[in-house]
mmCIF file of N, CA and C in Angstrom:
data_model
loop_
_atom_site.group_PDB
_atom_site.id
_atom_site.type_symbol
_atom_site.label_atom_id
_atom_site.label_comp_id
_atom_site.label_asym_id
_atom_site.label_seq_id
_atom_site.Cartn_x
_atom_site.Cartn_y
_atom_site.Cartn_z
ATOM 1 N N MET K 1 87.308 75.799 84.860
ATOM 2 C CA MET K 1 88.221 74.812 85.387
ATOM 3 C C MET K 1 87.683 74.330 86.723
ATOM 4 N N LYS K 2 87.676 73.053 86.886
ATOM 5 C CA LYS K 2 87.220 72.484 88.141
ATOM 6 C C LYS K 2 88.290 72.678 89.209
ATOM 7 N N LYS K 3 87.838 73.111 90.386
ATOM 8 C CA LYS K 3 88.784 73.268 91.497
ATOM 9 C C LYS K 3 89.339 71.912 91.918
ATOM 10 N N SER K 4 88.506 70.884 91.847
ATOM 11 C CA SER K 4 88.959 69.558 92.267
ATOM 12 C C SER K 4 90.042 69.030 91.332
ATOM 13 N N GLN K 5 89.966 69.367 90.058
ATOM 14 C CA GLN K 5 90.981 68.925 89.100
ATOM 15 C C GLN K 5 92.330 69.555 89.449
ATOM 16 N N TRP K 6 92.328 70.828 89.763
ATOM 17 C CA TRP K 6 93.544 71.526 90.147
ATOM 18 C C TRP K 6 94.100 70.955 91.453
ATOM 19 N N LEU K 7 93.236 70.751 92.426
ATOM 20 C CA LEU K 7 93.648 70.220 93.719
ATOM 21 C C LEU K 7 94.203 68.808 93.572
ATOM 22 N N TRP K 8 93.526 67.973 92.815
ATOM 23 C CA TRP K 8 93.952 66.595 92.611
ATOM 24 C C TRP K 8 95.335 66.541 91.959
ATOM 25 N N PHE K 9 95.556 67.349 90.933
ATOM 26 C CA PHE K 9 96.855 67.371 90.261
ATOM 27 C C PHE K 9 97.947 67.854 91.221
ATOM 28 N N SER K 10 97.646 68.862 92.028
ATOM 29 C CA SER K 10 98.624 69.371 92.989
ATOM 30 C C SER K 10 98.980 68.324 94.032
ATOM 31 N N LEU K 11 97.986 67.593 94.502
ATOM 32 C CA LEU K 11 98.252 66.546 95.492
ATOM 33 C C LEU K 11 99.080 65.406 94.907
ATOM 34 N N ILE K 12 98.810 65.058 93.664
ATOM 35 C CA ILE K 12 99.599 64.011 93.005
ATOM 36 C C ILE K 12 101.049 64.460 92.859
ATOM 37 N N ARG K 13 101.247 65.715 92.458
ATOM 38 C CA ARG K 13 102.612 66.240 92.323
ATOM 39 C C ARG K 13 103.323 66.281 93.669
ATOM 40 N N LEU K 14 102.598 66.655 94.702
ATOM 41 C CA LEU K 14 103.180 66.679 96.044
ATOM 42 C C LEU K 14 103.579 65.275 96.489
ATOM 43 N N ALA K 15 102.732 64.298 96.215
ATOM 44 C CA ALA K 15 103.045 62.913 96.562
ATOM 45 C C ALA K 15 104.247 62.403 95.766
ATOM 46 N N ALA K 16 104.345 62.834 94.495
ATOM 47 C CA ALA K 16 105.480 62.420 93.667
ATOM 48 C C ALA K 16 106.794 62.974 94.209
ATOM 49 N N PHE K 17 106.730 64.036 94.993
ATOM 50 C CA PHE K 17 107.927 64.575 95.655
ATOM 51 C C PHE K 17 108.108 63.972 97.045
ATOM 52 N N ALA K 18 107.011 63.853 97.797
ATOM 53 C CA ALA K 18 107.103 63.445 99.203
ATOM 54 C C ALA K 18 107.531 61.987 99.370
ATOM 55 N N VAL K 19 107.023 61.108 98.543
ATOM 56 C CA VAL K 19 107.363 59.688 98.686
ATOM 57 C C VAL K 19 108.870 59.458 98.469
ATOM 58 N N PRO K 20 109.454 59.963 97.381
ATOM 59 C CA PRO K 20 110.903 59.789 97.248
ATOM 60 C C PRO K 20 111.695 60.496 98.355
ATOM 61 N N LEU K 21 111.174 61.619 98.854
ATOM 62 C CA LEU K 21 111.858 62.318 99.939
ATOM 63 C C LEU K 21 111.910 61.451 101.195
ATOM 64 N N VAL K 22 110.797 60.851 101.545
ATOM 65 C CA VAL K 22 110.761 59.988 102.729
ATOM 66 C C VAL K 22 111.700 58.800 102.541
ATOM 67 N N ILE K 23 111.689 58.223 101.362
ATOM 68 C CA ILE K 23 112.544 57.060 101.099
ATOM 69 C C ILE K 23 114.022 57.437 101.181
ATOM 70 N N THR K 24 114.389 58.554 100.554
ATOM 71 C CA THR K 24 115.801 58.947 100.576
ATOM 72 C C THR K 24 116.253 59.358 101.972
ATOM 73 N N LEU K 25 115.389 60.000 102.737
ATOM 74 C CA LEU K 25 115.749 60.333 104.121
ATOM 75 C C LEU K 25 115.864 59.065 104.965
ATOM 76 N N TRP K 26 114.995 58.112 104.714
ATOM 77 C CA TRP K 26 115.036 56.840 105.449
ATOM 78 C C TRP K 26 116.333 56.087 105.130
ATOM 79 N N LEU K 27 116.837 56.245 103.908
ATOM 80 C CA LEU K 27 118.092 55.597 103.524
ATOM 81 C C LEU K 27 119.312 56.299 104.117
ATOM 82 N N GLY K 28 119.105 57.467 104.724
ATOM 83 C CA GLY K 28 120.193 58.149 105.396
ATOM 84 C C GLY K 28 120.952 59.146 104.535
ATOM 85 N N ILE K 29 120.369 59.548 103.438
ATOM 86 C CA ILE K 29 121.015 60.534 102.571
ATOM 87 C C ILE K 29 120.899 61.914 103.221
ATOM 88 N N THR K 30 121.882 62.755 103.029
ATOM 89 C CA THR K 30 121.887 64.120 103.568
ATOM 90 C C THR K 30 120.587 64.830 103.163
ATOM 91 N N PRO K 31 119.963 65.555 104.092
ATOM 92 C CA PRO K 31 118.646 66.159 103.801
ATOM 93 C C PRO K 31 118.594 67.058 102.564
ATOM 94 N N TRP K 32 119.599 67.890 102.351
ATOM 95 C CA TRP K 32 119.536 68.762 101.176
ATOM 96 C C TRP K 32 119.684 67.967 99.887
ATOM 97 N N LEU K 33 120.506 66.921 99.914
ATOM 98 C CA LEU K 33 120.670 66.070 98.744
ATOM 99 C C LEU K 33 119.412 65.222 98.520
ATOM 100 N N ALA K 34 118.803 64.774 99.612
ATOM 101 C CA ALA K 34 117.562 64.007 99.508
ATOM 102 C C ALA K 34 116.459 64.868 98.889
ATOM 103 N N ALA K 35 116.392 66.137 99.287
ATOM 104 C CA ALA K 35 115.388 67.044 98.726
ATOM 105 C C ALA K 35 115.641 67.288 97.245
ATOM 106 N N LEU K 36 116.888 67.462 96.870
ATOM 107 C CA LEU K 36 117.236 67.676 95.470
ATOM 108 C C LEU K 36 116.901 66.450 94.621
ATOM 109 N N LEU K 37 117.305 65.282 95.089
ATOM 110 C CA LEU K 37 117.001 64.043 94.360
ATOM 111 C C LEU K 37 115.495 63.810 94.270
ATOM 112 N N SER K 38 114.770 64.101 95.343
ATOM 113 C CA SER K 38 113.324 63.917 95.343
ATOM 114 C C SER K 38 112.644 64.871 94.373
ATOM 115 N N ALA K 39 113.153 66.090 94.277
ATOM 116 C CA ALA K 39 112.590 67.047 93.325
ATOM 117 C C ALA K 39 112.801 66.561 91.892
ATOM 118 N N ILE K 40 113.986 66.058 91.608
ATOM 119 C CA ILE K 40 114.266 65.545 90.261
ATOM 120 C C ILE K 40 113.415 64.325 89.963
ATOM 121 N N ILE K 41 113.333 63.414 90.908
ATOM 122 C CA ILE K 41 112.518 62.213 90.721
ATOM 123 C C ILE K 41 111.045 62.586 90.564
ATOM 124 N N GLY K 42 110.558 63.495 91.398
ATOM 125 C CA GLY K 42 109.165 63.927 91.307
ATOM 126 C C GLY K 42 108.859 64.580 89.982
ATOM 127 N N PHE K 43 109.791 65.400 89.479
ATOM 128 C CA PHE K 43 109.608 66.026 88.170
ATOM 129 C C PHE K 43 109.526 64.976 87.070
ATOM 130 N N CYS K 44 110.432 64.007 87.109
ATOM 131 C CA CYS K 44 110.440 62.955 86.083
ATOM 132 C C CYS K 44 109.164 62.122 86.121
ATOM 133 N N ILE K 45 108.730 61.764 87.313
ATOM 134 C CA ILE K 45 107.492 60.991 87.452
ATOM 135 C C ILE K 45 106.314 61.785 86.900
ATOM 136 N N SER K 46 106.239 63.034 87.261
ATOM 137 C CA SER K 46 105.147 63.885 86.800
ATOM 138 C C SER K 46 105.183 64.056 85.288
ATOM 139 N N TYR K 47 106.351 64.279 84.747
ATOM 140 C CA TYR K 47 106.499 64.509 83.315
ATOM 141 C C TYR K 47 106.129 63.270 82.501
ATOM 142 N N ILE K 48 106.536 62.113 82.979
ATOM 143 C CA ILE K 48 106.306 60.878 82.223
ATOM 144 C C ILE K 48 104.881 60.335 82.416
ATOM 145 N N PHE K 49 104.430 60.252 83.661
ATOM 146 C CA PHE K 49 103.198 59.538 83.945
ATOM 147 C C PHE K 49 101.947 60.414 84.031
ATOM 148 N N PHE K 50 102.103 61.705 84.235
ATOM 149 C CA PHE K 50 100.933 62.561 84.425
ATOM 150 C C PHE K 50 100.736 63.547 83.279
ATOM 151 N N ALA K 51 101.219 63.206 82.098
ATOM 152 C CA ALA K 51 101.123 64.118 80.949
ATOM 153 C C ALA K 51 99.663 64.382 80.564
ATOM 154 N N ASN K 52 98.835 63.361 80.561
ATOM 155 C CA ASN K 52 97.433 63.553 80.164
ATOM 156 C C ASN K 52 96.710 64.476 81.144
ATOM 157 N N ARG K 53 96.928 64.257 82.411
ATOM 158 C CA ARG K 53 96.284 65.093 83.436
ATOM 159 C C ARG K 53 96.787 66.536 83.346
ATOM 160 N N ARG K 54 98.087 66.700 83.117
ATOM 161 C CA ARG K 54 98.673 68.038 82.995
ATOM 162 C C ARG K 54 98.138 68.753 81.760
ATOM 163 N N ASN K 55 98.018 68.041 80.647
ATOM 164 C CA ASN K 55 97.492 68.642 79.431
ATOM 165 C C ASN K 55 96.029 69.043 79.585
ATOM 166 N N ALA K 56 95.243 68.216 80.243
ATOM 167 C CA ALA K 56 93.839 68.547 80.470
ATOM 168 C C ALA K 56 93.713 69.785 81.353
ATOM 169 N N LEU K 57 94.531 69.859 82.373
ATOM 170 C CA LEU K 57 94.500 71.013 83.261
ATOM 171 C C LEU K 57 94.934 72.281 82.534
ATOM 172 N N SER K 58 95.977 72.199 81.746
ATOM 173 C CA SER K 58 96.437 73.388 81.031
ATOM 174 C C SER K 58 95.430 73.830 79.968
ATOM 175 N N THR K 59 94.735 72.886 79.359
ATOM 176 C CA THR K 59 93.706 73.236 78.380
ATOM 177 C C THR K 59 92.561 73.982 79.043
ATOM 178 N N THR K 60 92.110 73.506 80.190
ATOM 179 C CA THR K 60 91.015 74.195 80.873
ATOM 180 C C THR K 60 91.459 75.568 81.360
ATOM 181 N N MET K 61 92.709 75.690 81.803
ATOM 182 C CA MET K 61 93.215 76.995 82.222
ATOM 183 C C MET K 61 93.268 77.961 81.032
ATOM 184 N N TYR K 62 93.709 77.476 79.879
ATOM 185 C CA TYR K 62 93.778 78.304 78.679
ATOM 186 C C TYR K 62 92.386 78.765 78.251
ATOM 187 N N GLU K 63 91.430 77.844 78.258
ATOM 188 C CA GLU K 63 90.070 78.191 77.847
ATOM 189 C C GLU K 63 89.458 79.236 78.777
ATOM 190 N N LYS K 64 89.695 79.090 80.060
ATOM 191 C CA LYS K 64 89.160 80.054 81.014
ATOM 192 C C LYS K 64 89.788 81.424 80.804
ATOM 193 N N ARG K 65 91.090 81.460 80.598
ATOM 194 C CA ARG K 65 91.775 82.731 80.369
ATOM 195 C C ARG K 65 91.331 83.367 79.051
ATOM 196 N N ALA K 66 91.137 82.562 78.019
ATOM 197 C CA ALA K 66 90.685 83.089 76.726
ATOM 198 C C ALA K 66 89.270 83.653 76.835
ATOM 199 N N ALA K 67 88.416 82.999 77.616
ATOM 200 C CA ALA K 67 87.055 83.496 77.804
ATOM 201 C C ALA K 67 87.074 84.841 78.525
ATOM 202 N N ARG K 68 87.934 84.977 79.518
ATOM 203 C CA ARG K 68 88.053 86.265 80.225
ATOM 204 C C ARG K 68 88.540 87.355 79.282
ATOM 205 N N ALA K 69 89.529 87.028 78.456
ATOM 206 C CA ALA K 69 90.075 88.014 77.520
ATOM 207 C C ALA K 69 89.027 88.425 76.499
ATOM 208 N N ALA K 70 88.235 87.463 76.037
ATOM 209 C CA ALA K 70 87.184 87.777 75.069
ATOM 210 C C ALA K 70 86.116 88.666 75.703
ATOM 211 N N ALA K 71 85.759 88.391 76.940
ATOM 212 C CA ALA K 71 84.757 89.208 77.628
ATOM 213 C C ALA K 71 85.280 90.627 77.826
ATOM 214 N N LYS K 72 86.560 90.750 78.168
ATOM 215 C CA LYS K 72 87.138 92.078 78.346
ATOM 216 C C LYS K 72 87.203 92.814 77.017
ATOM 217 N N ALA K 73 87.566 92.103 75.945
ATOM 218 C CA ALA K 73 87.631 92.727 74.625
ATOM 219 C C ALA K 73 86.247 93.208 74.197
ATOM 220 N N ASP K 74 85.213 92.436 74.498
ATOM 221 C CA ASP K 74 83.853 92.838 74.156
ATOM 222 C C ASP K 74 83.458 94.102 74.911
ATOM 223 N N LYS K 75 83.816 94.193 76.178
ATOM 224 C CA LYS K 75 83.497 95.389 76.963
ATOM 225 C C LYS K 75 84.230 96.599 76.406
ATOM 226 N N ASP K 76 85.500 96.410 76.047
ATOM 227 C CA ASP K 76 86.271 97.510 75.477
ATOM 228 C C ASP K 76 85.678 97.959 74.144
ATOM 229 N N ALA K 77 85.308 97.005 73.315
ATOM 230 C CA ALA K 77 84.722 97.340 72.016
ATOM 231 C C ALA K 77 83.399 98.078 72.192
ATOM 232 N N GLU K 78 82.584 97.645 73.143
ATOM 233 C CA GLU K 78 81.318 98.329 73.393
ATOM 234 C C GLU K 78 81.554 99.753 73.867
ATOM 235 N N ALA K 79 82.529 99.952 74.727
ATOM 236 C CA ALA K 79 82.830 101.296 75.225
ATOM 237 C C ALA K 79 83.333 102.195 74.092
ATOM 238 N N GLU K 80 84.175 101.656 73.229
ATOM 239 C CA GLU K 80 84.677 102.434 72.101
ATOM 240 C C GLU K 80 83.555 102.776 71.131
ATOM 241 N N ASP K 81 82.680 101.805 70.862
ATOM 242 C CA ASP K 81 81.545 102.059 69.971
ATOM 243 C C ASP K 81 80.640 103.150 70.537
ATOM 244 N N ALA K 82 80.387 103.114 71.819
ATOM 245 C CA ALA K 82 79.544 104.123 72.444
ATOM 246 C C ALA K 82 80.196 105.496 72.356
ATOM 247 N N GLU K 83 81.479 105.581 72.537
ATOM 248 C CA GLU K 83 82.192 106.859 72.447
ATOM 249 C C GLU K 83 82.137 107.419 71.032
ATOM 250 N N VAL K 84 82.341 106.557 70.049
ATOM 251 C CA VAL K 84 82.278 107.003 68.652
ATOM 252 C C VAL K 84 80.876 107.481 68.316
ATOM 253 N N GLU K 85 79.857 106.747 68.757
ATOM 254 C CA GLU K 85 78.483 107.162 68.499
ATOM 255 C C GLU K 85 78.182 108.505 69.150
ATOM 256 N N ASN K 86 78.675 108.729 70.353
ATOM 257 C CA ASN K 86 78.479 110.014 71.033
ATOM 258 C C ASN K 86 79.144 111.146 70.260
ATOM 259 N N LEU K 87 80.371 110.908 69.802
ATOM 260 C CA LEU K 87 81.072 111.935 69.036
ATOM 261 C C LEU K 87 80.371 112.237 67.712
ATOM 262 N N LEU K 88 79.890 111.207 67.042
ATOM 263 C CA LEU K 88 79.161 111.418 65.785
ATOM 264 C C LEU K 88 77.858 112.155 66.025
ATOM 265 N N ALA K 89 77.190 111.836 67.126
ATOM 266 C CA ALA K 89 75.933 112.521 67.441
ATOM 267 C C ALA K 89 76.204 113.998 67.740
ATOM 268 N N GLU K 90 77.247 114.297 68.487
ATOM 269 C CA GLU K 90 77.592 115.687 68.794
ATOM 270 C C GLU K 90 78.000 116.436 67.532
ATOM 271 N N GLU K 91 78.729 115.778 66.659
ATOM 272 C CA GLU K 91 79.168 116.391 65.412
ATOM 273 C C GLU K 91 77.975 116.663 64.505
ATOM 274 N N GLY K 92 77.044 115.726 64.475
ATOM 275 C CA GLY K 92 75.831 115.895 63.665
ATOM 276 C C GLY K 92 74.970 117.025 64.167
ATOM 277 N N GLU K 93 74.910 117.204 65.490
ATOM 278 C CA GLU K 93 74.110 118.283 66.069
ATOM 279 C C GLU K 93 74.734 119.638 65.764
ATOM 280 N N GLY K 94 76.037 119.704 65.695
ATOM 281 C CA GLY K 94 76.712 120.963 65.425
ATOM 282 C C GLY K 94 76.513 121.427 63.991
ATOM 283 N N LYS K 95 76.361 120.513 63.023
ATOM 284 C CA LYS K 95 76.201 120.869 61.612
ATOM 285 C C LYS K 95 74.759 121.278 61.302
ATOM 286 N N ALA K 96 73.822 120.738 62.024
ATOM 287 C CA ALA K 96 72.426 121.001 61.683
ATOM 288 C C ALA K 96 71.962 122.331 62.080
#
């Protein structure tokens, strides 16, 4: 996953919240209500207009996590195989 892709998406989401917040505060709405309305507006903007960017980011995050899990599974499998081979070798030495 590109760090710039993550940063860019985060900045866009922050702007989608900050711009409505500034506008609602400028209109004189109570600060807590302005923050609530800005959060809802920012969520809606992000959900509607940034779906492609969000999907691309989540896909890269999934692929990276799956690659880590596969690498860990391979290490575990190698360790188990080595243990089984050691036990079989010890068992074979005891019978001979």
